Amino acid sequence: MATYRGAIVDMDGTLVRGDELLSGTEAGVRALRENGISLLLFSNNPTQPPERYVERLGAHGISIDEERVLTSALVTAEFLEAEYDERDAFVVGETYLRDLLRERGFTVRNDPDSAELVVGSIDREFDYDELARALWALEDGSPFIGTDPDVTIPAPERLVPGSGAIINAIAGVAGREPAHILGKPAPQAGAAALERLSVPAEDCLVIGDRLDTDIALGEHIGATTVLVRSRVTTPDILEESPIQPDYILDTIGEIGELLEN
Ligand SMILES: [Mg+2]
């Protein structure tokens, strides 16, 4: 393997599952650090602040700076701030996303007619009335943005609907796709991650358990991609996908061997 200086590492299904540390995580993180590789953790989950990930890993003795944790919510907020003049937002999303947007200078509107911008994201209390309000908020041509494309996400027992499912519901009723869906594998997500790492893409690994988000992001930016096997990428999915990783590991704990070869 070439010499790498940075790694963009997925959280759920790669390092942790819920509050549980996956086997191999401690060894994998240690091996990356011993090889002089800076870590950036990147989660497409738009409901949790970076502090939460710092705590989750810290509880298992793995320390990481808050600035080294990126989420689809942060990428979305930074993108909206930089690219749009509209500041009155109708947000289908959970508390953290709403609070983050307020912190970044947006006004979160409950009245769909006074919103100039519509953000779609996972909301576990989403219902028919909220879908109707999203439709009305989009009627006047307001820009429509999604936080991340994950249609399903792993929960402790089974897969459950993610942001992509809600974005698709809104897009379906409004008859209009979002102008942008941020989070992995969007180009904006790749740029935000590389900027935080300050390492060129060719010196970076992208490590994750999903082909359509993690590995696709790595392919888009021109990094070396490493798939970690998990229940979201079954052998069938892997075989049929046009997106293929450079390396496949059973757990991130095997990354040390890979770096030695
Ligand atoms: Mg994952």
Coordinates of C-alpha atoms and ligand atoms in Angstrom, one line a residue:
M1 CA 0.0 0.0 0.0
A2 CA 1.0 3.6 -0.6
T3 CA 1.7 6.0 2.2
Y4 CA -1.5 7.6 3.5
R5 CA -1.8 10.7 5.6
G6 CA -5.6 10.9 6.2
A7 CA -8.6 8.7 6.6
I8 CA -12.3 9.6 6.3
V9 CA -13.9 7.0 8.6
D10 CA -17.6 6.1 8.8
M11 CA -19.1 5.7 12.3
D12 CA -22.2 3.4 12.4
G13 CA -21.5 -0.1 11.1
T14 CA -17.8 0.7 10.8
L15 CA -16.6 1.7 14.3
V16 CA -19.8 1.4 16.4
R17 CA -23.3 0.0 16.3
G18 CA -25.4 2.2 18.6
D19 CA -23.5 2.6 21.8
E20 CA -21.6 -0.6 21.2
L21 CA -18.0 -0.6 19.9
L22 CA -17.6 -3.0 17.0
S23 CA -14.8 -5.6 17.4
G24 CA -11.6 -4.4 15.8
T25 CA -12.3 -0.7 16.4
E26 CA -9.7 -0.2 19.0
A27 CA -7.0 -2.0 17.0
G28 CA -8.0 -0.3 13.8
V29 CA -7.9 3.2 15.2
R30 CA -4.6 2.4 16.9
A31 CA -3.1 1.1 13.6
L32 CA -4.2 4.1 11.7
R33 CA -2.7 6.5 14.2
E34 CA 0.6 4.5 14.5
N35 CA 0.9 4.9 10.8
G36 CA 0.7 8.7 11.1
I37 CA -2.8 8.8 9.5
S38 CA -5.1 11.6 10.7
L39 CA -8.7 10.6 11.3
L40 CA -11.9 12.4 10.3
L41 CA -15.0 10.7 11.4
F42 CA -17.9 11.2 9.1
S43 CA -21.5 10.2 9.8
N44 CA -24.5 10.7 7.5
N45 CA -26.7 10.7 10.6
P46 CA -28.1 14.3 10.9
T47 CA -29.6 13.8 14.3
Q48 CA -26.5 13.8 16.5
P49 CA -24.0 16.5 17.3
P50 CA -20.2 15.8 17.0
E51 CA -20.0 15.9 20.9
R52 CA -22.2 12.8 21.0
Y53 CA -19.7 10.8 18.9
V54 CA -16.8 12.1 21.0
E55 CA -18.6 10.8 24.1
R56 CA -19.6 7.5 22.4
L57 CA -16.0 6.7 21.5
G58 CA -14.6 8.3 24.7
A59 CA -16.7 5.8 26.8
H60 CA -14.6 3.1 25.2
G61 CA -11.3 4.9 25.7
I62 CA -10.9 6.2 22.2
S63 CA -10.3 10.0 22.1
I64 CA -11.1 12.2 19.2
D65 CA -11.4 16.0 18.9
E66 CA -14.8 17.4 18.2
E67 CA -13.4 19.2 15.1
R68 CA -12.5 15.8 13.7
V69 CA -16.2 14.7 13.6
L70 CA -18.2 15.7 10.6
T71 CA -21.9 15.0 10.1
S72 CA -24.4 15.4 7.2
A73 CA -26.1 18.1 9.3
L74 CA -22.9 20.2 9.5
V75 CA -22.2 19.8 5.8
T76 CA -25.8 20.8 5.0
A77 CA -25.7 23.9 7.3
E78 CA -22.4 25.1 6.0
F79 CA -23.5 24.6 2.4
L80 CA -26.8 26.5 2.9
E81 CA -25.0 29.3 4.6
A82 CA -22.5 29.6 1.8
E83 CA -24.7 29.0 -1.2
Y84 CA -28.1 30.4 -0.4
D85 CA -29.3 33.9 0.5
E86 CA -32.6 32.6 1.9
R87 CA -32.7 32.4 5.7
D88 CA -36.3 31.4 6.5
A89 CA -36.3 27.6 6.5
F90 CA -39.0 25.0 6.7
V91 CA -37.3 22.0 8.2
V92 CA -38.5 18.4 8.2
G93 CA -35.9 17.1 10.7
E94 CA -35.1 16.5 14.3
T95 CA -34.1 18.8 17.1
Y96 CA -30.3 18.8 16.5
L97 CA -30.7 19.8 12.9
R98 CA -33.2 22.6 13.7
D99 CA -30.9 23.9 16.5
L100 CA -27.9 23.8 14.3
L101 CA -29.6 25.8 11.5
R102 CA -30.7 28.4 14.1
E103 CA -27.2 28.6 15.4
R104 CA -26.0 29.3 11.8
G105 CA -28.4 32.2 11.4
F106 CA -31.5 30.6 9.9
T107 CA -35.0 31.1 11.2
V108 CA -36.9 27.8 11.4
R109 CA -40.4 28.5 10.3
N110 CA -43.4 26.4 11.3
D111 CA -45.6 28.3 8.8
P112 CA -44.9 26.7 5.4
D113 CA -46.0 29.9 3.5
S114 CA -43.4 32.1 5.2
A115 CA -40.5 29.7 4.4
E116 CA -38.1 30.4 1.5
L117 CA -36.1 27.2 1.8
V118 CA -37.1 23.6 2.5
V119 CA -34.8 21.1 4.2
G120 CA -35.7 17.4 4.2
S121 CA -34.2 15.0 6.7
I122 CA -35.0 12.1 9.0
D123 CA -37.7 12.9 11.5
R124 CA -39.0 10.0 13.5
E125 CA -42.2 12.0 14.2
F126 CA -42.9 12.7 10.6
D127 CA -46.6 12.3 9.7
Y128 CA -49.2 13.2 7.1
D129 CA -49.7 16.8 8.3
E130 CA -46.0 17.4 8.1
L131 CA -45.9 16.1 4.6
A132 CA -48.7 18.4 3.7
R133 CA -46.8 21.4 5.2
A134 CA -43.7 20.4 3.2
L135 CA -45.8 20.3 0.0
W136 CA -47.2 23.8 0.8
A137 CA -43.7 25.1 1.6
L138 CA -42.5 23.9 -1.8
E139 CA -45.4 25.3 -3.8
D140 CA -43.9 28.7 -4.5
G141 CA -40.7 27.2 -5.9
S142 CA -38.6 27.5 -2.7
P143 CA -35.2 25.6 -3.0
F144 CA -35.4 22.1 -1.7
I145 CA -32.3 20.5 0.0
G146 CA -31.8 17.1 1.6
T147 CA -29.3 16.3 4.4
D148 CA -28.4 12.8 3.2
P149 CA -29.6 10.1 0.9
D150 CA -29.8 7.1 3.2
V151 CA -33.2 5.5 2.5
T152 CA -32.7 3.0 5.3
I153 CA -30.5 3.0 8.4
P154 CA -29.6 0.3 10.8
A155 CA -31.4 0.2 14.2
P156 CA -30.6 -2.3 16.9
E157 CA -33.1 -4.9 15.6
R158 CA -33.7 -4.2 11.9
L159 CA -33.3 -1.5 9.2
V160 CA -35.6 1.6 9.6
P161 CA -36.4 4.5 7.3
G162 CA -33.7 7.2 7.1
S163 CA -33.6 10.7 5.6
G164 CA -33.8 9.4 2.0
A165 CA -37.2 7.9 2.7
I166 CA -38.6 11.2 4.0
I167 CA -36.9 13.2 1.2
N168 CA -38.4 10.8 -1.4
A169 CA -41.9 11.2 0.2
I170 CA -41.6 15.0 0.0
A171 CA -40.2 14.8 -3.6
G172 CA -43.0 12.5 -4.6
V173 CA -45.8 14.7 -3.3
A174 CA -44.2 18.0 -4.6
G175 CA -43.2 16.4 -8.0
R176 CA -39.7 17.9 -7.6
E177 CA -36.4 16.3 -6.6
P178 CA -34.1 18.2 -4.2
A179 CA -31.6 20.6 -5.8
H180 CA -28.9 19.0 -3.6
I181 CA -28.6 16.1 -1.2
L182 CA -25.7 16.7 1.1
G183 CA -23.9 14.2 3.2
K184 CA -22.0 11.3 1.7
P185 CA -21.5 10.8 -1.3
A186 CA -22.2 14.4 -2.4
P187 CA -19.2 16.3 -3.8
Q188 CA -19.8 19.0 -1.1
A189 CA -19.3 16.3 1.6
G190 CA -16.1 15.2 0.0
A191 CA -14.8 18.7 -0.1
A192 CA -15.8 19.4 3.5
A193 CA -14.1 16.3 4.7
L194 CA -10.8 16.9 2.8
E195 CA -10.8 20.6 4.0
R196 CA -11.0 19.5 7.6
L197 CA -8.3 16.9 7.1
S198 CA -6.0 19.2 5.1
V199 CA -4.8 16.2 3.2
P200 CA -5.1 15.7 -0.6
A201 CA -7.6 13.0 -1.7
E202 CA -4.9 10.8 -3.2
D203 CA -3.2 10.5 0.2
C204 CA -6.5 9.5 1.9
L205 CA -8.3 6.4 2.7
V206 CA -12.1 6.3 2.9
I207 CA -13.3 3.5 5.2
G208 CA -17.0 2.6 5.6
D209 CA -19.6 -0.2 5.4
R210 CA -21.8 1.2 2.6
L211 CA -21.1 1.2 -1.1
D212 CA -23.5 3.9 -2.2
T213 CA -22.4 6.5 0.4
D214 CA -18.9 5.7 1.9
I215 CA -17.3 3.9 -1.0
A216 CA -19.0 6.2 -3.6
L217 CA -17.7 9.3 -1.8
G218 CA -14.1 7.8 -1.9
E219 CA -14.4 7.1 -5.6
H220 CA -15.7 10.6 -6.4
I221 CA -12.9 12.3 -4.6
G222 CA -10.2 9.9 -5.9
A223 CA -9.2 8.4 -2.6
T224 CA -8.4 4.8 -1.8
T225 CA -11.5 3.0 -0.6
V226 CA -11.9 0.3 2.1
L227 CA -15.2 -1.5 2.7
V228 CA -15.7 -3.0 6.1
R229 CA -18.2 -5.8 5.9
S230 CA -21.4 -5.3 7.9
R231 CA -25.0 -6.4 7.5
V232 CA -25.8 -3.4 5.2
T233 CA -23.5 -4.6 2.5
T234 CA -24.4 -8.3 1.9
P235 CA -22.3 -10.4 -0.5
D236 CA -25.1 -10.1 -3.1
I237 CA -25.2 -6.3 -2.9
L238 CA -21.4 -6.3 -3.2
E239 CA -21.4 -8.6 -6.2
E240 CA -24.1 -6.6 -8.1
S241 CA -22.9 -3.1 -7.4
P242 CA -21.1 -1.0 -10.0
I243 CA -19.4 0.7 -7.0
Q244 CA -16.4 -1.5 -6.0
P245 CA -14.0 -0.8 -3.1
D246 CA -10.2 -1.1 -3.5
Y247 CA -10.0 -3.3 -0.4
I248 CA -12.5 -5.3 1.7
L249 CA -12.0 -6.1 5.4
D250 CA -14.0 -8.1 7.8
T251 CA -13.5 -5.4 10.5
I252 CA -11.5 -2.2 10.6
G253 CA -9.2 -4.1 13.0
E254 CA -7.5 -5.6 9.9
I255 CA -6.4 -2.2 8.6
G256 CA -3.0 -2.6 10.3
E257 CA -2.1 -5.6 8.1
L258 CA -3.3 -3.8 5.0
L259 CA -1.1 -0.8 5.8
E260 CA 1.9 -3.1 6.3
N261 CA 1.6 -4.8 2.9
Ligands
MG1 MG -22.1 3.0 8.1

